[in-house]
Amino acid sequence: MNVIVCVKRVPDTEARIRVDGTGTAIDPSGLKYDISPYDAFALEAALRHKESLGEGEVTLLTLGESVAQETLRKGLAMGADKAVLLTGEVGLDGLATAKSLAAELEGADAPLLLFGVKAADDDQQQVGPMVATILDRPCVTGVSTFEVSGDLVVCHREAEGGSEVVEVDLPAVLCMTKGPNEPRLAALKGIMAAKRKPLEEKPASGFESRVQLERLDEPPPRPEGRIVGEGSDAVPELVRLLREEANTL
Amino acid sequence: MANVLAFAEQRDGQLGAAAREAVGVAATIAESTGGQVHALVLGGPGASSEAGSLGSFGAEVVAVGEHQALAEYNPEGYVGVIAERIQVGDYSAVVFAATGVGKDLAPRVAAKLDVPLASDVTAIDAAGGALSVTRPVFSGKAFATLRLEASPAIVSIRPNVFQVAERAGSGTVERFDPAVDPGSWRVRVVERKAAGDGQVDVSEASIIVSGGRGMKDPSNWHLLEGLRDAIGSDVALGASRAVVDAGWRPHGEQVGQTGKTVAPKLYFAVGISGAIQHLAGMRTAKTIVAINRDADAPIFGVADYGIVGDLFEVLPRLTEEIAALKASD
Ligand SMILES: Cc1cc2nc3c(=O)[nH]c(=O)nc-3n(C[C@H](O)[C@H](O)[C@H](O)COP(=O)(O)OP(=O)(O)OC[C@H]3O[C@@H](n4cnc5c(N)ncnc54)[C@H](O)[C@@H]3O)c2cc1C
Ligand SMILES: Nc1ncnc2c1ncn2[C@@H]1O[C@H](COP(=O)(O)O)[C@@H](O)[C@H]1O
C-alpha cells in the first residue's frame, strides 16, 4: 500500500526567532532548518507501516522553495522511496497551501495520506484536514498510532482529556502527532542511497493568498521576575505574593 | 447587515468556557462591524436546555441542532451541518474556540466554504472593516498580525486568552433539525477513554501544575496531584517532554513546541529546566512560578516568582500552605 507523507521544511526547534528590519519576515541568519517535528513522526509511522507490510512505496511531498530539496533528501535518507517538491510560495494562508498540495494529490495512487498535526513554523494545525476536505477523504487528526486492517484504518488518537480509538475508511488522511517511535536517524548507507532516489521538482499550481501578513513581532519580554527565596521557608511569601500581588490564587 | 456567528461547543451536554469565550469574542467583533451575534450549538437531545444562557454573553439568537448522533463530536456529522448554517446565514465572521474539537473542526469547515482560517488567535481587531488578527507563530517565539481578506472571516481563538464580560440580555433559542446520516460516516469512534474523572485538558485549564525530570520518578507525581487538588478546580497537570519521552506521563500533558501551547493565568514549573522548546509552549502564561534547585536554570529567566530549592521539600509545604489559605477563604 502506497503512502504519501506531506513534510514541511521549518527552522529547527532550537532556533531563536528574530524579526528582521522589514518587520514582516524572520531573520534567516544562523537558522538551521529541518523536517517539521510532527512530519518526522508521520514519516517514521509510514516507514514502519511499509516495513510491516513488506510492500508499497513511501513518497514525500513538499511545497516550498528549491532549498527544500535538502529536507527531502533527509527524508529519503531516513528511508522514503521518492520525493516530489512543488516549488512555490508558502504563506500564512493554509488553504492556499492545501489547494496546491491537493492539486498534486488528486488521483494519487496512495490510499493513505499522512500529515503532521501541525507545522512548527506557522502552527496553524489546518493543512491536513483542509486537504482531506478538498479531496473528500475522511480524516482523523491527532493520531499517535494506526494499523490498517482490510479497507479501514484503526487509529489511536489523543482527544481532549483522554484518548480515542477511531476507525476510518480507506482512502484516508491521517494527521499524526508524536507517536511511540522516535523518528529514526539516517544512517550513512541511507544517506548514500538517498542521492540516487528520485526527487522530482516542478512548479506548484499557485493559489491566491487571502491572508495578508501585516506584521511580525517578537513576544514582549516578560517583566523581570524575582527569586522569592530558598527552600521551603520561602513558601509562605510565595503564597502571599500569588494571592495579593498576582491575584491568581 | 451581516451577522457574526460563534460556534458554541458543548461537552457532555454542558456549555463551558470555550462556548462563552467564542460568543464573547463574536460579540466584540459585532460591536465594530454591526450586525447580530448568533451562536450555534450542536448536541444530543436536551442540548438546548442551557443554550439560552449564552444570551448573557452577547448571543441574540442561539440556534440549536439536536440529534442523538451529534451528542459526541464526530467531524463527519458536525462539518456539514455547520457549513450549511454558515452558508444560509449571512455572516461576515465566524468564531470557533481552538479547543481539541475546534482545531479539528474549523479547518474542515473553512475548506468546505473555500475561505481561509486563522487558527489559535490571541487578539482580534475588527475596527478597520477587514478582520485583523494576531496569532502566535513558531510556537510563541513570534506573533504574526494578519488581515483576513475573505468573507466570512473564520478564526479559532486560543482558550483562556479573551476575557468575556457578562452582558445584559437574553438570547432567543431557535431549534432546527440538523440533517445527519450517521450510516454514511466514514469515521467511527470505537472507544473513548477518559484520562480521569473531571480532569481538565492542559490546553484549557486556567492553572497548570507541570513537572519535569527533577521529579525523579513517576511515583512522585502524587506530590503534584496534591498541589493540584489543594488549588481547586480548573487545574490541570502538565509535563516536560523529558518525562513524556521517559513514559512517565502521557503525551497529552506535554507542554511545549511538540506538545500543547498553553496560556493559563498561573503556571507552576516544578523540576523543569526551561529548555527553549518548553518555554515556547508556556511563556504567555500570565504568572509563572518556578521551583528548581539550580539557581541558574533558564526557567528562572521567564518566571515571575522563583524558589531555589529541593522540590521534595518545597512542594509539600506549598500544598499545605495553599490548602490552609483555601480553607480560610
Ligand atoms: C525537536 C524537539 C522538540 C522538543 N519539544 C519539547 C516540548 O514540546 N516540550 C518540552 O518540555 N521539551 C521539548 N523538547 C526537549 C527539551 O529540549 C528538553 O530536553 C526538555 O524540556 C527537558 O525536560 P526537563 O526540564 O524536565 O528536564 P531537564 O532539562 O533534565 O531538567 C530537570 C530540572 O530539574 C531540576 N531538578 C532536579 N532535581 C531537582 C530537585 N530535587 N528539586 C528541584 N529541582 C530539581 C534540575 O535542576 C533541572 O533544571 C524538545 C526537543 C527537541 C529536540
Ligand atoms: N508547505 C508544505 N509542504 C508540505 N506539507 C505541508 C506544508 N505546509 C503544511 N504541510 C503539512 O500540513 C501539516 C500541518 O501544517 P499546518 O496546518 O501549517 O500547521 C504539516 O505538518 C505538514 O504535514
XYZ file of C-alpha atoms and ligand atoms in Angstrom:
654
model
C 0.000 0.000 0.000
C 1.466 3.338 -1.066
C 1.684 6.163 1.416
C 2.352 9.840 0.742
C 3.730 11.923 3.585
C 3.476 15.705 3.388
C 6.506 17.246 5.048
C 7.456 20.869 5.563
C 10.856 22.476 5.936
C 10.916 24.657 9.059
C 13.535 26.246 11.352
C 14.635 23.633 13.869
C 13.091 23.826 17.304
C 16.285 25.122 18.925
C 16.087 28.209 16.735
C 15.902 31.673 18.245
C 13.454 33.566 16.085
C 14.314 37.180 15.335
C 12.172 39.522 13.271
C 14.189 41.299 10.568
C 14.261 45.008 9.713
C 11.208 44.845 7.461
C 9.040 43.730 10.357
C 7.354 41.139 8.152
C 9.939 38.364 7.940
C 12.247 36.464 10.210
C 15.978 36.956 10.075
C 17.304 33.795 8.419
C 20.907 34.268 9.510
C 22.164 31.438 11.654
C 18.930 29.461 11.350
C 19.137 25.745 10.786
C 16.242 24.016 9.092
C 14.796 20.557 9.435
C 11.722 18.442 8.745
C 8.934 19.761 10.972
C 8.883 17.510 14.080
C 5.375 16.044 13.666
C 6.075 15.404 9.988
C 9.099 13.372 11.072
C 6.790 11.325 13.303
C 4.440 10.878 10.339
C 7.335 9.685 8.186
C 8.508 7.279 10.863
C 4.985 5.843 11.087
C 4.842 5.495 7.288
C 8.186 3.687 7.161
C 7.143 1.279 9.893
C 3.861 0.667 8.116
C 5.725 -0.192 4.918
C 8.183 -2.423 6.769
C 5.386 -4.334 8.458
C 3.580 -4.941 5.161
C 6.750 -5.601 3.211
C 5.357 -3.745 0.197
C 4.326 -0.331 -1.048
C 6.118 2.947 -1.573
C 6.560 5.924 0.713
C 6.570 9.214 -1.179
C 7.393 12.608 0.318
C 5.602 15.744 -0.831
C 6.659 19.301 -0.053
C 5.544 22.711 -1.173
C 8.365 25.159 -0.761
C 11.432 26.772 -2.204
C 14.125 24.869 -4.057
C 16.243 24.607 -0.892
C 13.597 22.255 0.488
C 15.377 19.612 -1.601
C 17.710 19.342 1.367
C 14.803 18.414 3.642
C 13.508 15.876 1.148
C 16.958 14.285 0.786
C 16.987 13.845 4.535
C 13.595 12.123 4.395
C 14.840 9.903 1.584
C 17.886 9.059 3.686
C 15.564 8.013 6.502
C 14.002 5.544 4.098
C 11.351 7.167 1.897
C 11.411 5.893 -1.687
C 10.889 9.081 -3.660
C 10.048 12.715 -3.271
C 8.183 15.489 -5.033
C 8.989 19.154 -4.493
C 6.374 21.629 -5.631
C 8.184 24.909 -5.894
C 6.136 27.874 -4.907
C 5.496 30.414 -2.232
C 4.357 29.289 1.167
C 2.479 31.939 3.060
C 0.168 32.040 6.035
C -2.950 31.098 4.095
C -3.147 27.402 4.933
C -5.989 26.930 2.472
C -3.811 28.132 -0.424
C -1.136 25.616 0.666
C -3.769 22.897 0.975
C -5.040 23.603 -2.551
C -1.551 23.339 -4.046
C -0.937 20.041 -2.250
C -4.409 18.722 -3.116
C -3.884 19.511 -6.804
C -0.892 17.164 -6.742
C -2.569 14.548 -4.532
C -5.792 14.379 -6.533
C -5.934 10.941 -8.087
C -2.660 9.845 -6.488
C -2.320 6.107 -6.089
C -1.971 6.220 -2.309
C -4.780 5.075 -0.027
C -3.031 6.712 2.926
C -2.001 10.354 3.076
C -0.107 11.361 6.196
C 0.413 14.868 7.555
C 1.884 16.267 10.715
C -0.781 17.563 13.045
C 0.853 20.999 12.842
C 3.846 22.626 11.237
C 6.376 24.036 13.691
C 6.589 27.412 11.931
C 3.051 28.651 11.353
C 1.394 26.381 13.942
C -1.874 26.571 12.034
C -2.961 22.990 12.515
C -5.106 23.140 9.422
C -3.465 21.967 6.194
C -4.148 18.218 6.696
C -7.906 18.457 7.361
C -8.211 21.049 4.589
C -6.570 18.767 2.023
C -8.847 15.946 3.191
C -11.920 18.142 2.778
C -10.863 19.258 -0.699
C -10.232 15.657 -1.756
C -13.365 14.466 0.043
C -11.423 11.890 2.024
C -12.216 11.117 5.661
C -9.611 12.454 8.057
C -8.522 11.728 11.614
C -6.341 14.232 13.489
C -4.057 13.777 16.494
C -3.205 10.179 15.571
C -0.370 8.594 17.581
C -0.506 5.091 16.096
C -2.543 3.276 13.465
C -2.985 -0.185 11.974
C -4.504 -0.907 8.596
C -6.990 -3.733 8.655
C -8.672 -4.569 5.364
C -10.222 -1.456 3.897
C -10.113 0.542 7.070
C -7.557 2.007 9.457
C -7.794 1.770 13.235
C -6.307 4.920 14.762
C -5.360 5.736 18.315
C -5.804 9.422 18.818
C -5.322 11.971 21.521
C -8.516 13.754 22.377
C -9.309 16.327 24.980
C -8.881 14.875 28.412
C -8.282 11.333 27.164
C -7.809 9.182 24.130
C -9.932 7.546 21.466
C -9.833 4.570 19.178
C -11.254 5.619 15.843
C -11.948 3.615 12.726
C -11.687 5.304 9.330
C -12.447 4.006 5.837
C -9.703 3.970 3.217
C -8.668 6.026 1.322
C -7.990 8.293 4.276
C -5.968 11.210 5.589
C -4.261 10.943 8.989
C -2.685 13.880 10.812
C 0.000 12.483 13.050
C 1.064 13.625 16.479
C 4.044 12.339 18.423
C 3.951 8.557 18.432
C 5.736 5.929 20.493
C 8.588 5.670 17.976
C 11.195 8.402 17.713
C 11.921 9.301 14.092
C 14.970 7.295 13.021
C 18.281 8.889 12.248
C 19.590 8.477 8.734
C 22.490 6.048 8.593
C 25.410 6.583 6.235
C 24.084 3.893 3.929
C 20.741 5.651 3.775
C 22.401 8.963 3.025
C 24.326 7.413 0.120
C 21.224 5.662 -1.199
C 19.175 8.888 -0.970
C 21.376 10.539 -3.558
C 20.120 8.108 -6.182
C 16.458 8.152 -5.221
C 14.063 10.071 -7.478
C 13.363 13.647 -6.438
C 11.087 15.443 -8.836
C 10.938 19.223 -8.717
C 8.172 21.094 -10.512
C 6.275 24.344 -10.151
C 3.265 24.240 -7.838
C -0.191 25.186 -9.005
C -0.336 28.500 -7.203
C -3.387 29.787 -5.422
C -4.003 33.331 -4.341
C -3.379 34.012 -0.669
C -6.276 35.681 1.057
C -4.370 36.151 4.287
C -2.030 39.148 4.278
C 0.793 39.372 6.765
C 0.787 42.859 8.250
C 3.440 42.474 10.906
C 5.630 40.055 12.800
C 6.587 40.839 16.377
C 8.813 39.202 18.890
C 6.955 38.431 22.098
C 7.160 41.239 24.619
C 9.881 40.450 27.135
C 8.474 39.143 30.360
C 8.864 41.581 33.225
C 11.906 40.835 35.346
C 10.982 38.060 37.728
C 12.302 37.535 41.197
C 13.604 34.757 43.345
C 11.329 34.744 46.342
C 13.773 32.776 48.435
C 15.437 29.454 49.020
C 13.872 26.216 50.139
C 10.560 25.652 51.857
C 10.981 28.727 54.071
C 10.168 30.823 51.019
C 6.779 29.164 50.562
C 4.610 31.418 52.769
C 5.938 34.505 50.998
C 5.306 32.901 47.587
C 1.729 32.093 48.540
C 1.207 35.635 49.810
C 2.542 37.083 46.537
C 0.386 34.802 44.423
C -2.672 35.872 46.328
C -2.037 39.557 46.921
C 0.219 40.679 44.092
C -0.547 38.334 41.199
C -4.188 37.745 42.216
C -4.043 34.223 40.913
C -4.859 32.077 43.913
C -26.101 43.866 7.717
C -24.047 40.747 8.038
C -24.033 38.990 11.372
C -21.318 37.269 13.392
C -21.556 33.582 14.290
C -19.972 31.774 17.229
C -19.764 28.012 17.308
C -20.579 27.226 20.947
C -19.104 23.869 21.806
C -20.870 21.635 24.296
C -19.225 18.730 26.022
C -21.321 16.121 27.803
C -24.250 18.467 27.290
C -22.526 21.333 29.113
C -21.587 24.668 27.588
C -18.250 25.600 29.106
C -15.681 28.360 28.909
C -14.944 27.561 25.255
C -18.537 28.347 24.293
C -18.658 31.519 26.388
C -15.371 32.797 25.010
C -16.396 32.183 21.388
C -19.681 34.016 21.938
C -17.954 36.831 23.830
C -15.434 37.340 21.022
C -18.199 37.278 18.400
C -19.968 39.974 20.408
C -16.805 42.087 20.491
C -16.437 41.768 16.705
C -20.073 42.722 16.185
C -19.541 45.886 18.236
C -17.235 47.069 15.422
C -18.904 45.506 12.416
C -22.526 45.858 13.422
C -24.995 43.057 12.855
C -26.321 40.483 15.254
C -24.472 37.888 17.271
C -25.617 34.332 16.659
C -24.475 31.227 18.459
C -24.681 27.705 17.107
C -24.937 24.718 19.435
C -24.908 21.117 18.234
C -25.565 18.233 20.550
C -27.768 15.369 21.584
C -31.360 15.647 22.786
C -31.516 18.241 25.558
C -28.644 20.348 24.204
C -30.971 23.323 24.067
C -31.666 23.307 27.809
C -28.734 25.541 28.699
C -28.465 27.343 25.380
C -30.324 30.456 26.495
C -27.544 31.173 28.975
C -25.346 32.277 26.070
C -27.559 35.332 25.816
C -25.800 36.853 28.779
C -22.509 36.683 26.862
C -23.945 38.509 23.894
C -25.780 35.975 21.727
C -29.011 37.404 20.412
C -30.008 34.193 18.666
C -28.895 30.738 19.755
C -29.555 28.129 17.075
C -29.593 24.619 18.475
C -29.452 21.467 16.406
C -30.239 18.374 18.439
C -29.661 14.867 17.177
C -28.606 11.736 19.008
C -25.699 11.318 16.583
C -24.386 14.793 17.453
C -24.185 14.144 21.196
C -20.482 13.449 20.814
C -18.219 15.196 18.374
C -17.588 13.498 15.056
C -16.386 15.654 12.161
C -18.448 13.618 9.714
C -21.614 14.864 11.396
C -20.604 18.351 12.536
C -18.854 19.775 9.463
C -21.754 19.536 7.049
C -24.296 20.969 9.471
C -22.093 23.909 10.429
C -21.040 24.709 6.853
C -24.649 24.711 5.794
C -25.703 27.050 8.639
C -22.942 29.449 7.650
C -23.957 29.298 4.002
C -27.607 30.008 4.557
C -26.908 32.691 7.138
C -25.299 35.953 6.178
C -22.110 36.050 8.239
C -19.141 38.356 7.993
C -17.178 36.412 10.627
C -17.301 33.011 12.321
C -15.594 32.261 15.625
C -14.551 28.836 16.895
C -12.683 28.097 20.122
C -9.301 26.480 19.440
C -10.008 23.514 21.708
C -9.266 19.974 20.552
C -12.673 19.873 18.879
C -12.347 23.376 17.438
C -8.932 22.646 15.955
C -10.239 19.513 14.279
C -13.413 21.175 13.065
C -12.602 24.720 11.943
C -10.180 23.859 9.088
C -12.668 21.429 7.596
C -15.482 23.973 7.713
C -13.198 26.635 6.223
C -12.136 24.339 3.378
C -15.739 23.362 2.713
C -16.680 27.036 2.401
C -13.493 27.861 0.496
C -12.361 30.582 2.903
C -9.090 30.798 4.825
C -8.843 30.276 8.586
C -6.669 31.946 11.181
C -6.057 29.388 13.943
C -5.441 29.933 17.621
C -5.660 33.729 17.551
C -4.846 35.737 20.656
C -6.100 39.185 19.584
C -8.683 40.472 17.122
C -9.225 43.908 15.669
C -12.364 44.417 13.631
C -12.215 48.197 13.548
C -10.852 48.575 10.020
C -13.532 46.621 8.181
C -11.476 43.535 7.303
C -10.637 41.425 10.322
C -7.095 41.773 11.562
C -5.898 39.087 13.956
C -2.773 38.327 15.936
C -1.646 34.751 16.431
C 1.462 33.067 17.768
C 3.841 31.508 15.244
C 6.975 29.439 15.834
C 5.263 28.129 18.983
C 5.018 31.547 20.501
C 8.548 32.648 19.634
C 6.900 35.353 17.491
C 3.463 36.810 16.820
C 2.005 37.452 13.380
C -0.644 40.054 12.664
C -2.735 39.043 9.674
C -5.529 40.561 7.649
C -8.205 38.139 6.518
C -9.445 39.061 3.070
C -12.341 36.690 2.670
C -15.917 36.567 3.764
C -16.785 35.167 6.127
C -13.537 35.566 8.031
C -13.062 32.406 10.072
C -10.983 32.347 13.240
C -10.375 29.969 16.100
C -9.482 31.648 19.372
C -6.978 30.379 21.887
C -8.664 29.298 25.132
C -8.184 31.436 28.254
C -6.892 34.474 26.412
C -10.019 36.516 25.822
C -11.834 37.973 28.801
C -15.556 37.730 28.385
C -17.898 40.074 30.137
C -21.414 39.190 31.103
C -23.851 41.420 29.314
C -27.434 42.327 29.888
C -29.705 40.475 27.519
C -31.053 37.082 26.848
C -30.813 35.036 23.705
C -33.702 33.649 21.735
C -33.282 29.916 21.367
C -34.237 28.610 17.928
C -34.227 24.884 17.349
C -33.605 23.358 13.959
C -33.413 19.809 12.636
C -29.858 19.056 11.589
C -29.540 16.824 8.536
C -27.260 13.982 9.627
C -26.896 10.488 8.313
C -24.578 8.568 10.643
C -24.884 5.476 8.446
C -22.747 7.183 5.813
C -19.979 8.348 8.154
C -16.524 7.216 7.169
C -15.045 7.914 10.610
C -16.372 5.993 13.607
C -15.312 6.328 17.218
C -14.963 2.831 18.613
C -13.775 3.659 22.088
C -13.303 6.693 24.303
C -11.001 6.590 27.287
C -11.198 9.457 29.727
C -7.874 10.360 31.316
C -9.610 10.665 34.643
C -12.843 11.911 36.068
C -13.471 15.582 35.582
C -9.890 16.291 34.563
C -9.342 19.449 32.603
C -7.237 19.391 29.475
C -3.918 21.161 29.858
C -4.669 23.465 26.916
C -7.807 24.770 28.571
C -7.061 24.841 32.290
C -6.694 28.203 33.970
C -3.970 26.856 36.267
C -1.324 24.272 35.341
C 0.976 22.319 37.636
C 3.785 20.934 35.483
C 6.520 18.503 36.418
C 9.833 17.697 34.771
C 12.720 15.328 35.126
C 13.506 16.842 38.520
C 10.514 14.872 39.858
C 12.871 11.862 39.677
C 10.270 9.127 39.358
C 6.691 8.787 38.120
C 5.644 7.591 41.563
C 6.355 11.100 42.861
C 3.508 12.617 40.832
C 1.208 12.355 43.844
C 3.037 15.457 45.064
C 1.867 17.407 42.011
C -1.612 15.910 42.253
C -1.720 17.052 45.858
C -0.879 20.602 44.824
C -3.449 20.464 42.026
C -6.174 19.307 44.398
C -5.280 21.919 47.013
C -5.650 24.716 44.466
C -9.115 23.558 43.464
C -10.950 23.145 40.208
C -9.901 24.029 36.668
C -6.344 22.930 37.378
C -4.512 20.532 35.022
C -1.286 18.600 35.258
C 1.377 19.375 32.663
C 4.722 17.821 31.830
C 8.020 18.448 30.094
C 8.947 16.358 27.088
C 11.682 14.617 29.040
C 9.159 12.944 31.326
C 6.776 12.173 28.471
C 9.571 10.555 26.467
C 10.508 8.541 29.529
C 6.949 7.217 29.599
C 6.225 8.746 32.999
C 3.360 10.883 31.723
C 1.032 10.780 28.685
C 1.820 12.960 25.669
C -1.490 14.750 26.149
C 0.094 16.511 29.134
C 3.217 17.682 27.310
C 3.712 21.427 27.172
C 5.991 22.951 24.549
C 6.867 23.006 20.921
C 5.903 19.390 20.276
C 3.158 19.404 22.868
C 0.459 21.843 23.862
C 0.860 25.581 23.781
C -0.834 26.966 26.845
C -1.803 30.343 28.252
C -3.085 29.761 31.787
C -3.305 32.503 34.373
C -0.892 30.567 36.596
C 1.790 28.038 35.593
C 3.932 26.077 38.058
C 7.141 24.648 36.553
C 8.449 22.106 39.039
C 11.789 20.436 38.342
C 11.735 21.746 34.775
C 14.925 23.326 33.442
C 13.248 25.632 30.921
C 14.571 24.472 27.529
C 13.652 26.746 24.633
C 11.137 24.199 23.334
C 9.387 24.121 26.716
C 9.370 27.897 27.119
C 7.826 28.259 23.659
C 4.755 26.447 24.920
C 4.123 28.341 28.145
C 5.763 31.739 28.047
C 2.466 33.537 27.520
C 1.128 32.314 30.863
C 0.114 35.328 32.946
C 2.078 34.294 36.020
C 4.873 31.728 36.063
C 6.252 30.112 39.211
C 9.444 28.050 39.036
C 10.722 25.617 41.613
C 14.188 24.340 40.818
C 17.264 23.590 42.834
C 19.574 25.069 40.215
C 19.593 28.868 40.553
C 20.976 29.121 37.014
C 18.193 27.112 35.375
C 16.812 29.057 32.379
C 13.268 28.672 33.695
C 14.059 31.433 36.219
C 14.589 33.767 33.262
C 10.858 33.720 32.478
C 9.454 33.066 35.953
C 7.687 35.850 37.817
C 8.365 34.102 41.110
C 11.010 31.528 41.782
C 12.023 29.345 44.672
C 15.505 27.880 44.536
C 15.404 24.623 46.405
C 14.656 20.938 46.573
C 11.194 20.356 45.193
C 10.692 17.437 47.561
C 10.790 19.920 50.430
C 9.090 22.814 48.709
C 6.116 21.009 47.174
C 4.609 19.509 50.359
C 4.928 22.844 52.125
C 3.380 24.683 49.196
C 0.454 22.261 49.108
C -0.021 22.683 52.850
C 0.073 26.494 52.750
C -2.297 26.719 49.801
C -4.708 24.252 51.422
C -4.637 26.375 54.579
C -5.258 29.543 52.572
C -8.185 27.964 50.739
C -9.618 26.633 53.994
C -9.611 30.125 55.500
C -11.429 31.663 52.497
C 12.511 18.692 18.257
C 12.409 18.884 19.749
C 11.176 19.208 20.299
C 11.044 19.371 21.680
N 9.807 19.682 22.203
C 9.684 19.844 23.540
C 8.413 20.154 24.131
O 7.387 20.265 23.449
N 8.338 20.305 25.468
C 9.424 20.181 26.291
O 9.266 20.327 27.504
N 10.635 19.861 25.767
C 10.783 19.679 24.420
N 11.999 19.320 23.920
C 13.051 18.878 24.878
C 13.805 19.984 25.552
O 14.892 20.338 24.721
C 14.341 19.493 26.923
O 15.126 18.341 26.725
C 13.249 19.141 27.948
O 12.302 20.190 28.026
C 13.880 18.920 29.305
O 12.917 18.493 30.234
P 13.094 18.775 31.789
O 13.173 20.236 32.023
O 12.046 18.023 32.503
O 14.474 18.034 32.122
P 15.896 18.613 32.463
O 16.355 19.574 31.439
O 16.736 17.446 32.783
O 15.649 19.461 33.770
C 15.378 18.925 35.028
C 15.443 20.079 36.013
O 15.062 19.620 37.297
C 15.881 20.240 38.263
N 15.907 19.382 39.441
C 16.448 18.136 39.544
N 16.237 17.645 40.784
C 15.554 18.587 41.470
C 15.060 18.673 42.799
N 15.193 17.670 43.667
N 14.437 19.787 43.167
C 14.282 20.825 42.298
N 14.727 20.804 41.027
C 15.348 19.699 40.625
C 17.224 20.387 37.600
O 17.960 21.461 38.198
C 16.841 20.679 36.145
O 16.762 22.088 35.914
C 12.169 19.194 22.544
C 13.406 18.910 21.981
C 13.540 18.760 20.606
C 14.891 18.463 20.042
N 4.392 23.698 2.554
C 4.056 22.453 2.919
N 4.536 21.384 2.234
C 4.190 20.115 2.584
N 3.393 19.836 3.626
C 2.903 20.864 4.344
C 3.197 22.217 4.035
N 2.579 23.002 4.932
C 1.925 22.179 5.770
N 2.111 20.890 5.417
C 1.583 19.677 6.080
O 0.464 20.033 6.858
C 0.719 19.823 8.245
C 0.033 20.871 9.073
O 0.550 22.148 8.788
P -0.077 23.497 9.349
O -1.531 23.457 9.076
O 0.632 24.563 8.591
O 0.224 23.538 10.823
C 2.234 19.792 8.346
O 2.638 19.076 9.486
C 2.602 19.096 7.034
O 2.385 17.698 7.121
